[in-house]
């Protein structure tokens, strides 16, 4: 798969439909960062008229996972990836348009290079931060990913 905004969003529709129907869309991706947006709507709201926490988690995980998938594809090796742990922090009610950003592409690439050299499973914590239209942080998520070479 090419890692362009349009190809990723098509991938979401077919492979991760819950992400698509929740309104999450990748807006920007590079080797260093990934940004996904989600707007509060009827389908993704909670009873408190804000963005459901799990939708925020999906958007956050997507930004970290896309950077890892892109790095794996670039390596041309058969590598498995799996979330081992995650932590979330909610600091403000999520209303309106929320943008989740992960800016750890370089660290991800370094970890994959370490995996390829050592051939031993690697773990890494990757962060995604969600901000509202005012630039205020509404939530942040940390995901512990495990990476292994497949045989």
CSV table of C-alpha atoms in Angstrom, one decimal:
chain,number,residue,atom,x,y,z
A,1,UNK,CA,0.0,0.0,0.0
A,2,UNK,CA,1.2,3.5,-0.7
A,3,UNK,CA,1.0,5.7,2.3
A,4,UNK,CA,-0.9,8.7,0.9
A,5,UNK,CA,-3.9,10.3,2.6
A,6,UNK,CA,-6.4,9.0,0.0
A,7,UNK,CA,-5.0,5.4,0.0
A,8,UNK,CA,-5.1,5.2,3.8
A,9,UNK,CA,-8.7,6.5,4.0
A,10,UNK,CA,-9.7,3.9,1.4
A,11,UNK,CA,-7.9,1.3,3.4
A,12,UNK,CA,-9.9,2.4,6.5
A,13,UNK,CA,-13.2,2.0,4.7
A,14,UNK,CA,-12.5,-1.6,3.7
A,15,UNK,CA,-10.2,-2.9,6.5
A,16,UNK,CA,-11.2,-0.8,9.6
A,17,UNK,CA,-14.9,0.2,9.0
A,18,UNK,CA,-15.5,1.2,12.6
A,19,UNK,CA,-12.8,3.9,12.2
A,20,UNK,CA,-14.4,5.0,8.9
A,21,UNK,CA,-18.0,5.1,10.2
A,22,UNK,CA,-16.9,7.0,13.4
A,23,UNK,CA,-15.7,9.8,11.1
A,24,UNK,CA,-12.0,9.4,11.6
A,25,UNK,CA,-9.9,10.5,8.6
A,26,UNK,CA,-6.2,10.7,8.1
A,27,UNK,CA,-5.3,14.2,6.9
A,28,UNK,CA,-1.6,14.2,6.7
A,29,UNK,CA,1.2,11.6,6.8
A,30,UNK,CA,5.0,11.8,6.3
A,31,UNK,CA,7.9,9.6,7.5
A,32,UNK,CA,8.0,11.7,10.7
A,33,UNK,CA,4.3,12.3,11.6
A,34,UNK,CA,0.7,11.4,11.1
A,35,UNK,CA,-2.4,13.5,11.7
A,36,UNK,CA,-6.0,12.2,11.9
A,37,UNK,CA,-9.1,14.3,12.4
A,38,UNK,CA,-12.5,13.5,13.8
A,39,UNK,CA,-15.5,15.8,14.3
A,40,UNK,CA,-18.1,15.3,17.0
A,41,UNK,CA,-21.3,14.0,15.5
A,42,UNK,CA,-24.3,11.9,16.2
A,43,UNK,CA,-22.6,8.6,15.6
A,44,UNK,CA,-19.5,9.2,17.7
A,45,UNK,CA,-20.9,11.2,20.7
A,46,UNK,CA,-21.4,10.0,24.3
A,47,UNK,CA,-24.4,10.9,26.6
A,48,UNK,CA,-22.4,14.0,27.8
A,49,UNK,CA,-22.5,15.6,24.3
A,50,UNK,CA,-18.8,15.1,23.7
A,51,UNK,CA,-16.6,12.7,21.6
A,52,UNK,CA,-16.8,9.1,23.0
A,53,UNK,CA,-13.5,8.2,24.6
A,54,UNK,CA,-13.1,5.0,22.4
A,55,UNK,CA,-13.4,7.1,19.2
A,56,UNK,CA,-10.6,9.3,20.5
A,57,UNK,CA,-8.6,6.2,21.2
A,58,UNK,CA,-9.1,4.8,17.7
A,59,UNK,CA,-8.0,8.1,16.2
A,60,UNK,CA,-4.9,8.2,18.4
A,61,UNK,CA,-4.0,4.5,17.7
A,62,UNK,CA,-4.5,5.1,14.0
A,63,UNK,CA,-1.8,7.8,13.9
A,64,UNK,CA,0.7,5.7,15.7
A,65,UNK,CA,-0.1,2.5,13.8
A,66,UNK,CA,0.1,4.1,10.4
A,67,UNK,CA,3.6,5.4,11.1
A,68,UNK,CA,4.6,1.9,12.1
A,69,UNK,CA,3.0,0.2,9.1
A,70,UNK,CA,4.7,2.7,6.8
A,71,UNK,CA,8.0,2.0,8.4
A,72,UNK,CA,7.5,-1.7,8.1
A,73,UNK,CA,6.6,-1.4,4.4
A,74,UNK,CA,9.7,0.7,3.8
A,75,UNK,CA,11.9,-2.0,5.4
A,76,UNK,CA,10.5,-4.6,3.0
A,77,UNK,CA,10.6,-7.2,5.8
A,78,UNK,CA,7.8,-9.3,7.2
A,79,UNK,CA,7.2,-7.8,10.6
A,80,UNK,CA,4.3,-8.3,13.0
A,81,UNK,CA,2.9,-5.4,15.1
A,82,UNK,CA,0.6,-5.6,18.1
A,83,UNK,CA,-0.5,-3.2,20.8
A,84,UNK,CA,0.6,-4.6,24.2
A,85,UNK,CA,-0.6,-1.8,26.5
A,86,UNK,CA,-2.1,1.6,26.3
A,87,UNK,CA,-2.7,4.6,28.5
A,88,UNK,CA,-5.1,7.5,28.0
A,89,UNK,CA,-5.5,10.8,29.7
A,90,UNK,CA,-8.5,13.1,29.2
A,91,UNK,CA,-8.0,16.8,30.1
A,92,UNK,CA,-10.9,18.6,28.4
A,93,UNK,CA,-14.3,17.8,26.9
A,94,UNK,CA,-13.8,16.9,23.3
A,95,UNK,CA,-16.2,18.9,21.1
A,96,UNK,CA,-16.0,20.1,17.6
A,97,UNK,CA,-13.1,19.1,15.4
A,98,UNK,CA,-10.3,17.1,17.2
A,99,UNK,CA,-6.9,16.5,15.6
A,100,UNK,CA,-4.7,13.7,16.8
A,101,UNK,CA,-1.0,14.0,16.0
A,102,UNK,CA,1.8,11.5,16.4
A,103,UNK,CA,5.3,12.9,15.7
A,104,UNK,CA,7.5,9.9,16.5
A,105,UNK,CA,8.2,8.5,13.0
A,106,UNK,CA,12.0,8.8,13.5
A,107,UNK,CA,11.9,6.9,16.8
A,108,UNK,CA,9.8,4.2,15.1
A,109,UNK,CA,12.3,3.9,12.2
A,110,UNK,CA,15.1,3.6,14.7
A,111,UNK,CA,13.3,0.8,16.5
A,112,UNK,CA,12.6,-1.1,13.3
A,113,UNK,CA,16.3,-0.8,12.4
A,114,UNK,CA,17.2,-2.1,15.8
A,115,UNK,CA,14.8,-5.1,15.2
A,116,UNK,CA,16.4,-5.9,11.9
A,117,UNK,CA,19.9,-5.8,13.3
A,118,UNK,CA,19.2,-7.8,16.5
A,119,UNK,CA,16.4,-10.0,15.1
A,120,UNK,CA,15.0,-9.8,18.7
A,121,UNK,CA,11.4,-8.5,19.4
A,122,UNK,CA,11.3,-4.8,20.2
A,123,UNK,CA,8.8,-2.8,22.2
A,124,UNK,CA,8.2,0.9,22.0
A,125,UNK,CA,5.9,3.5,23.5
A,126,UNK,CA,4.4,5.9,21.0
A,127,UNK,CA,2.3,9.0,21.9
A,128,UNK,CA,-0.6,10.7,20.1
A,129,UNK,CA,-2.1,14.0,21.3
A,130,UNK,CA,-5.6,15.2,20.5
A,131,UNK,CA,-6.2,18.9,20.3
A,132,UNK,CA,-9.4,20.9,19.7
A,133,UNK,CA,-9.8,23.8,17.3
A,134,UNK,CA,-8.5,26.2,19.9
A,135,UNK,CA,-5.3,24.2,20.2
A,136,UNK,CA,-6.2,22.9,23.7
A,137,UNK,CA,-5.2,19.3,24.5
A,138,UNK,CA,-8.3,17.3,25.0
A,139,UNK,CA,-6.7,13.9,25.4
A,140,UNK,CA,-3.4,12.1,24.9
A,141,UNK,CA,-2.7,8.4,24.4
A,142,UNK,CA,0.4,6.3,24.8
A,143,UNK,CA,0.5,2.9,23.0
A,144,UNK,CA,3.1,0.2,23.8
A,145,UNK,CA,3.7,-1.6,20.5
A,146,UNK,CA,5.5,-4.9,20.1
A,147,UNK,CA,7.4,-5.6,16.8
A,148,UNK,CA,8.7,-9.0,15.8
A,149,UNK,CA,10.2,-10.4,12.7
A,150,UNK,CA,8.0,-13.1,11.2
A,151,UNK,CA,9.6,-16.4,10.1
